Coordinates of C-alpha atoms and ligand atoms in Angstrom, one line a residue:
M1 CA 0.0 -0.1 0.1
K2 CA 1.3 3.5 -0.7
T3 CA 2.1 5.7 2.2
L4 CA -0.1 8.5 3.1
G5 CA 2.0 11.4 4.6
D6 CA 0.7 13.6 7.2
P7 CA 0.6 16.7 5.1
T8 CA -1.6 15.0 2.4
Y9 CA -3.9 13.4 5.0
K10 CA -4.5 16.8 6.5
S11 CA -5.3 18.2 3.1
I12 CA -7.8 15.3 2.4
A13 CA -9.3 15.7 5.9
N14 CA -9.6 19.5 5.7
L15 CA -11.2 19.2 2.2
M16 CA -13.8 16.6 3.5
H17 CA -14.5 18.7 6.6
A18 CA -14.8 22.2 4.6
T19 CA -17.0 20.7 1.9
I20 CA -19.3 18.2 3.5
G21 CA -18.5 18.3 7.1
L22 CA -16.9 15.0 7.6
S23 CA -14.5 14.9 10.6
F24 CA -11.3 12.9 10.5
T25 CA -9.2 13.0 13.4
D26 CA -5.5 11.8 13.3
S27 CA -6.5 8.4 14.5
K28 CA -8.5 7.8 11.2
K29 CA -5.5 8.0 9.1
A30 CA -4.9 4.4 8.5
L31 CA -8.6 3.9 7.7
V32 CA -8.5 6.7 5.3
A33 CA -5.4 5.5 3.5
S34 CA -6.7 1.7 3.3
R35 CA -10.0 2.9 1.8
L36 CA -8.7 5.2 -0.8
S37 CA -5.7 3.0 -1.7
T38 CA -7.7 0.3 -3.5
R39 CA -9.4 3.2 -5.6
M40 CA -5.9 4.6 -6.3
Q41 CA -4.7 1.3 -7.6
Q42 CA -7.8 1.0 -10.0
L43 CA -7.0 4.4 -11.3
G44 CA -3.3 3.6 -11.6
L45 CA -2.3 6.6 -9.4
K46 CA 1.2 6.6 -7.9
S47 CA 0.5 8.8 -4.9
F48 CA -2.0 10.1 -2.5
D49 CA -1.0 13.7 -3.8
D50 CA -2.3 12.5 -7.2
Y51 CA -5.6 11.4 -5.8
Y52 CA -6.0 14.4 -3.9
A53 CA -5.5 16.5 -7.1
L54 CA -8.4 14.6 -8.5
I55 CA -10.9 15.4 -5.7
Y56 CA -9.4 18.8 -4.9
G57 CA -12.4 20.6 -6.5
G58 CA -14.9 19.1 -4.0
P59 CA -18.4 18.1 -4.9
D60 CA -18.0 19.5 -8.5
D61 CA -15.3 16.9 -9.2
E62 CA -16.6 13.6 -10.3
E63 CA -14.0 11.6 -8.3
F64 CA -15.0 13.5 -5.1
Q65 CA -18.3 11.6 -4.9
V66 CA -16.4 8.3 -5.2
A67 CA -14.1 9.3 -2.2
V68 CA -17.1 10.4 -0.1
D69 CA -18.8 6.9 -0.9
L70 CA -15.5 5.2 0.3
L71 CA -15.0 7.2 3.3
T72 CA -18.7 7.0 4.7
T73 CA -21.1 4.2 5.0
N74 CA -24.3 4.2 3.1
E75 CA -25.5 1.2 5.3
T76 CA -29.5 1.3 5.7
Y77 CA -32.4 -1.1 5.6
F78 CA -36.1 -1.0 5.6
F79 CA -37.8 -0.2 9.1
R80 CA -34.5 0.4 10.7
E81 CA -35.2 1.3 14.3
R82 CA -38.6 0.4 14.3
R83 CA -39.7 2.2 17.5
H84 CA -39.5 5.4 15.4
F85 CA -42.0 4.2 12.9
N86 CA -44.2 2.9 15.8
L87 CA -44.1 6.4 17.4
L88 CA -44.9 8.1 14.1
E89 CA -47.9 5.8 13.5
E90 CA -49.3 6.3 17.1
E91 CA -48.9 10.1 16.5
L92 CA -50.7 10.0 13.1
R93 CA -53.5 7.9 14.3
H94 CA -54.1 10.5 16.9
S95 CA -53.7 13.8 15.0
R96 CA -55.2 12.5 11.7
P97 CA -53.6 15.2 9.6
Q98 CA -55.0 15.8 5.9
R99 CA -51.6 16.8 4.6
L100 CA -48.2 15.7 5.6
K101 CA -44.6 16.3 4.4
V102 CA -41.8 14.2 5.6
W103 CA -38.0 14.6 4.9
S104 CA -35.7 11.9 5.1
A105 CA -32.5 14.0 5.3
A106 CA -29.7 11.5 4.8
S107 CA -31.7 8.9 2.8
S108 CA -29.0 6.8 1.5
Y109 CA -30.6 4.2 -1.0
G110 CA -34.2 5.3 0.2
D111 CA -35.1 2.5 2.5
E112 CA -36.1 5.0 5.2
A113 CA -38.2 7.0 2.7
Y114 CA -39.9 3.8 1.4
S115 CA -40.5 2.3 4.7
T116 CA -42.3 5.6 5.7
A117 CA -44.3 5.4 2.5
M118 CA -45.6 2.0 3.5
L119 CA -46.7 3.2 6.8
L120 CA -48.3 6.3 5.3
S121 CA -50.1 4.5 2.6
D122 CA -51.4 2.1 5.2
L123 CA -52.7 5.0 7.3
Q124 CA -54.3 6.5 4.2
R125 CA -56.2 3.3 3.4
Q126 CA -57.5 3.2 6.8
G127 CA -58.8 6.7 6.7
C128 CA -56.5 8.0 9.4
I129 CA -54.6 10.6 7.2
G130 CA -55.6 12.3 3.9
Q131 CA -54.2 11.3 0.5
D132 CA -52.0 14.5 0.2
W133 CA -48.8 13.2 1.7
S134 CA -45.2 13.3 0.3
I135 CA -41.9 12.3 1.4
L136 CA -38.6 13.9 0.1
G137 CA -35.3 12.0 0.3
T138 CA -32.1 13.8 0.0
D139 CA -28.3 12.7 0.3
I140 CA -24.9 14.0 -0.6
S141 CA -24.1 10.9 -2.8
D142 CA -25.4 10.8 -6.5
R143 CA -24.7 7.0 -6.5
V144 CA -27.1 6.1 -3.6
L145 CA -29.8 8.6 -5.1
Q146 CA -29.7 6.7 -8.3
G147 CA -30.4 3.5 -6.5
A148 CA -33.1 5.2 -4.6
V149 CA -35.0 6.3 -7.6
E150 CA -34.6 2.9 -9.1
A151 CA -36.1 1.4 -5.9
I152 CA -34.8 -2.2 -6.6
Y153 CA -33.4 -3.8 -3.4
P154 CA -31.8 -7.1 -2.5
E155 CA -34.3 -9.1 -0.4
T156 CA -32.2 -9.0 2.8
R157 CA -32.6 -5.2 3.0
L158 CA -36.4 -5.8 3.3
R159 CA -35.9 -8.4 6.2
E160 CA -38.0 -6.1 8.6
V161 CA -40.8 -5.7 6.2
S162 CA -44.1 -7.7 7.0
D163 CA -45.4 -10.3 4.4
E164 CA -48.5 -8.1 4.2
H165 CA -46.3 -5.0 3.2
L166 CA -44.2 -7.2 0.8
K167 CA -47.5 -8.3 -0.9
R168 CA -49.0 -5.0 -1.1
Y169 CA -46.2 -2.6 -1.9
C170 CA -43.5 -4.8 -3.6
L171 CA -42.9 -7.0 -6.6
R172 CA -40.6 -10.0 -6.2
G173 CA -38.1 -10.7 -9.0
E174 CA -38.3 -14.0 -10.8
G175 CA -35.5 -15.7 -13.0
E176 CA -32.6 -13.4 -13.4
A177 CA -34.2 -11.0 -10.9
Q178 CA -34.6 -13.6 -8.2
G179 CA -33.6 -12.3 -4.8
L180 CA -34.5 -8.7 -5.8
V181 CA -37.5 -6.7 -4.8
Q182 CA -39.1 -3.8 -6.5
I183 CA -41.0 -1.1 -4.9
N184 CA -44.6 -0.5 -6.5
D185 CA -45.4 2.8 -8.2
S186 CA -48.3 3.2 -5.9
I187 CA -45.9 4.3 -3.1
K188 CA -43.1 5.4 -5.3
S189 CA -45.4 8.2 -6.8
H190 CA -45.5 9.8 -3.3
V191 CA -41.6 9.9 -3.0
R192 CA -38.9 12.0 -4.7
F193 CA -35.2 12.3 -4.3
G194 CA -32.7 15.1 -4.7
Q195 CA -29.0 15.8 -3.9
L196 CA -28.5 18.0 -1.0
N197 CA -25.4 18.8 1.3
L198 CA -26.4 19.1 5.0
C199 CA -23.3 21.2 5.6
Q200 CA -24.3 24.1 3.2
D201 CA -27.3 26.6 3.6
I202 CA -30.6 24.9 2.5
E203 CA -33.1 26.7 0.4
P204 CA -36.6 26.6 2.0
L205 CA -38.0 23.2 1.4
G206 CA -40.3 22.8 4.2
P207 CA -42.1 23.3 6.4
F208 CA -42.1 19.5 7.1
D209 CA -44.2 17.8 9.6
V210 CA -41.7 14.9 10.2
I211 CA -37.9 15.0 9.5
F212 CA -35.5 11.9 9.8
L213 CA -31.8 12.9 10.3
R214 CA -30.8 9.3 11.3
N215 CA -27.3 7.8 11.4
V216 CA -25.4 10.7 9.7
L217 CA -24.6 13.0 12.6
I218 CA -21.7 10.4 13.5
Y219 CA -19.6 11.7 10.6
F220 CA -19.5 15.3 12.0
D221 CA -17.7 17.1 14.8
N222 CA -19.7 18.7 17.6
Q223 CA -19.9 22.3 16.1
T224 CA -21.0 21.0 12.7
K225 CA -23.5 18.5 14.3
R226 CA -25.0 21.6 16.0
Q227 CA -25.2 23.7 12.9
V228 CA -26.6 20.8 10.8
I229 CA -29.3 20.1 13.4
D230 CA -30.3 23.7 13.7
R231 CA -30.3 24.1 9.8
V232 CA -32.4 20.9 9.4
L233 CA -34.8 21.9 12.3
S234 CA -35.4 25.3 10.7
Q235 CA -37.4 23.3 8.1
L236 CA -39.6 21.5 10.6
R237 CA -43.0 23.1 11.7
V238 CA -43.5 23.6 15.4
G239 CA -44.9 20.5 16.7
G240 CA -43.3 18.4 14.2
L241 CA -41.3 15.1 14.8
F242 CA -37.7 14.8 14.5
F243 CA -35.8 11.6 14.5
I244 CA -32.0 10.9 14.8
G245 CA -30.3 7.5 15.4
M246 CA -31.2 5.9 18.4
A247 CA -27.6 5.5 19.4
E248 CA -26.6 9.1 18.5
G249 CA -27.5 10.4 22.1
R250 CA -28.9 13.7 23.1
I251 CA -29.1 16.6 20.7
Q252 CA -27.2 19.9 21.3
C253 CA -28.9 22.6 19.4
D254 CA -30.4 26.1 19.8
T255 CA -34.0 25.0 18.6
P256 CA -36.2 24.1 21.6
M257 CA -37.0 20.4 21.5
Q258 CA -39.0 17.9 23.7
S259 CA -37.3 14.5 24.0
L260 CA -40.0 11.8 23.5
E261 CA -37.7 8.7 23.5
P262 CA -34.3 7.5 22.3
G263 CA -33.7 9.5 19.1
A264 CA -37.1 11.1 18.8
F265 CA -38.0 14.7 19.5
R266 CA -40.9 17.1 19.1
K267 CA -40.1 20.8 18.1
L268 CA -41.4 23.2 20.6
A269 CA -42.2 27.0 20.1
A270 CA -39.4 29.4 20.7
K271 CA -40.0 31.5 23.8
S272 CA -40.6 35.2 22.9
G273 CA -37.3 37.0 22.4
Q274 CA -35.7 33.7 20.9
A275 CA -35.2 33.2 17.3
Ligands
SAM301 C1 -25.7 5.5 7.3 S1 -26.5 6.4 6.0 C2 -28.0 6.6 6.9 C3 -29.3 6.2 6.1 C4 -30.6 6.3 6.7 N1 -30.8 7.6 7.3 C5 -30.7 5.3 8.0 O1 -30.6 5.8 9.1 O2 -30.6 4.0 7.7 C6 -25.6 7.9 6.1 C7 -25.8 8.7 4.8 O3 -25.5 10.1 5.1 C8 -24.9 10.7 3.8 N2 -24.1 11.7 4.1 C9 -22.9 12.0 4.7 N3 -22.6 13.2 4.7 C10 -23.5 14.0 4.2 C11 -23.7 15.4 3.9 N4 -22.8 16.3 4.4 N5 -25.0 15.9 3.4 C12 -25.9 15.0 3.1 N6 -25.8 13.6 3.3 C13 -24.5 13.1 3.8 C14 -24.0 9.4 3.4 O4 -23.9 9.6 1.8 C15 -25.0 8.3 3.6 O5 -25.9 7.9 2.6

C-alpha cells in the first residue's frame, strides 16, 4: 500500500471537513489510507497527492463523489429502528392530518423513505390521514440517489418488512431478478429524491411535519453537528417530529426540543425573544 504522509492526510481531511462536514481525526489516518488506496490502484495513481489533485475541486469533481462513498457508510435497511415508525404511527392515528410532508434528510438508498411510504399508505387506506402526503429523500451521494430512484433492493434489506407489506407494496423478482424486490409505483409516486449537502445553507424546502436525520451525525464534529441540526430543524414546523439514530445520544442545538424517546423529539415553539 502507498504511504499517506501527514500533510496530504491533513489536506484530504480538511477538504472533506470544509465541503461536506466529515470529521477525520489523526486516529483515522490508517482507515482513510486503506479505503482510498484500492481506488488509487484502480486508477493507476502513484501517490495520495495525485489522488488529492483529483478530488480537490470538492463536490463538483466527479471523483470526489467516489471518495465520499468510500469514506462514509451508506448502510441502511427498511424499518431500521422500528420504534421510530411505531411512534410516528401512534402520533398520526391520534392527529389524523389531512396533509403531511416528510423529509428523509440523509436517505442513502431510500429504504427509510419507502418504509415511511408503506406506513403512510396504510394509514391513508384506513382513513387516518388524507391522501395528500409526500416524502422527500436527500443525500450527498449521487450513486445512492440513483439507487433510491430505481427502488430495486436485495431481499435482505427488506428483512424487517412484513409479508403483508411485501405483498401490497413490492414486486418480487423472478428468474434473473430472483432475490431482488421492486417497490410499487403506488408508493413510489409519493416519494422523490434530490441531492443536498447538509453542511451548506438549505433553500426553503419545508415546513415539514416529520424529519428523519438518522445515522449521519456520527460523521460530524460537535460544532458541525449543532449547525446541521439547527439548519435541518429550521425546516420543521413547530410540533413536528424529529428523529436521529437511536444510538446518537442527546441533541445539542439552539432550537427548543422536547425529548420523547431515544432518538425521537418534538419541536417546541421558541420562547418570545428567541429566534
Ligand atoms: C448510514 S447512512 C443513513 C441512512 C438512513 N438515514 C438510515 O438511518 O438508515 C448515512 C448517509 O449520510 C450521507 N451523508 C454523509 N454526509 C452528508 C452530508 N454532508 N450531506 C448529506 N448527506 C450526507 C451518506 O452519503 C449516507 O448515505
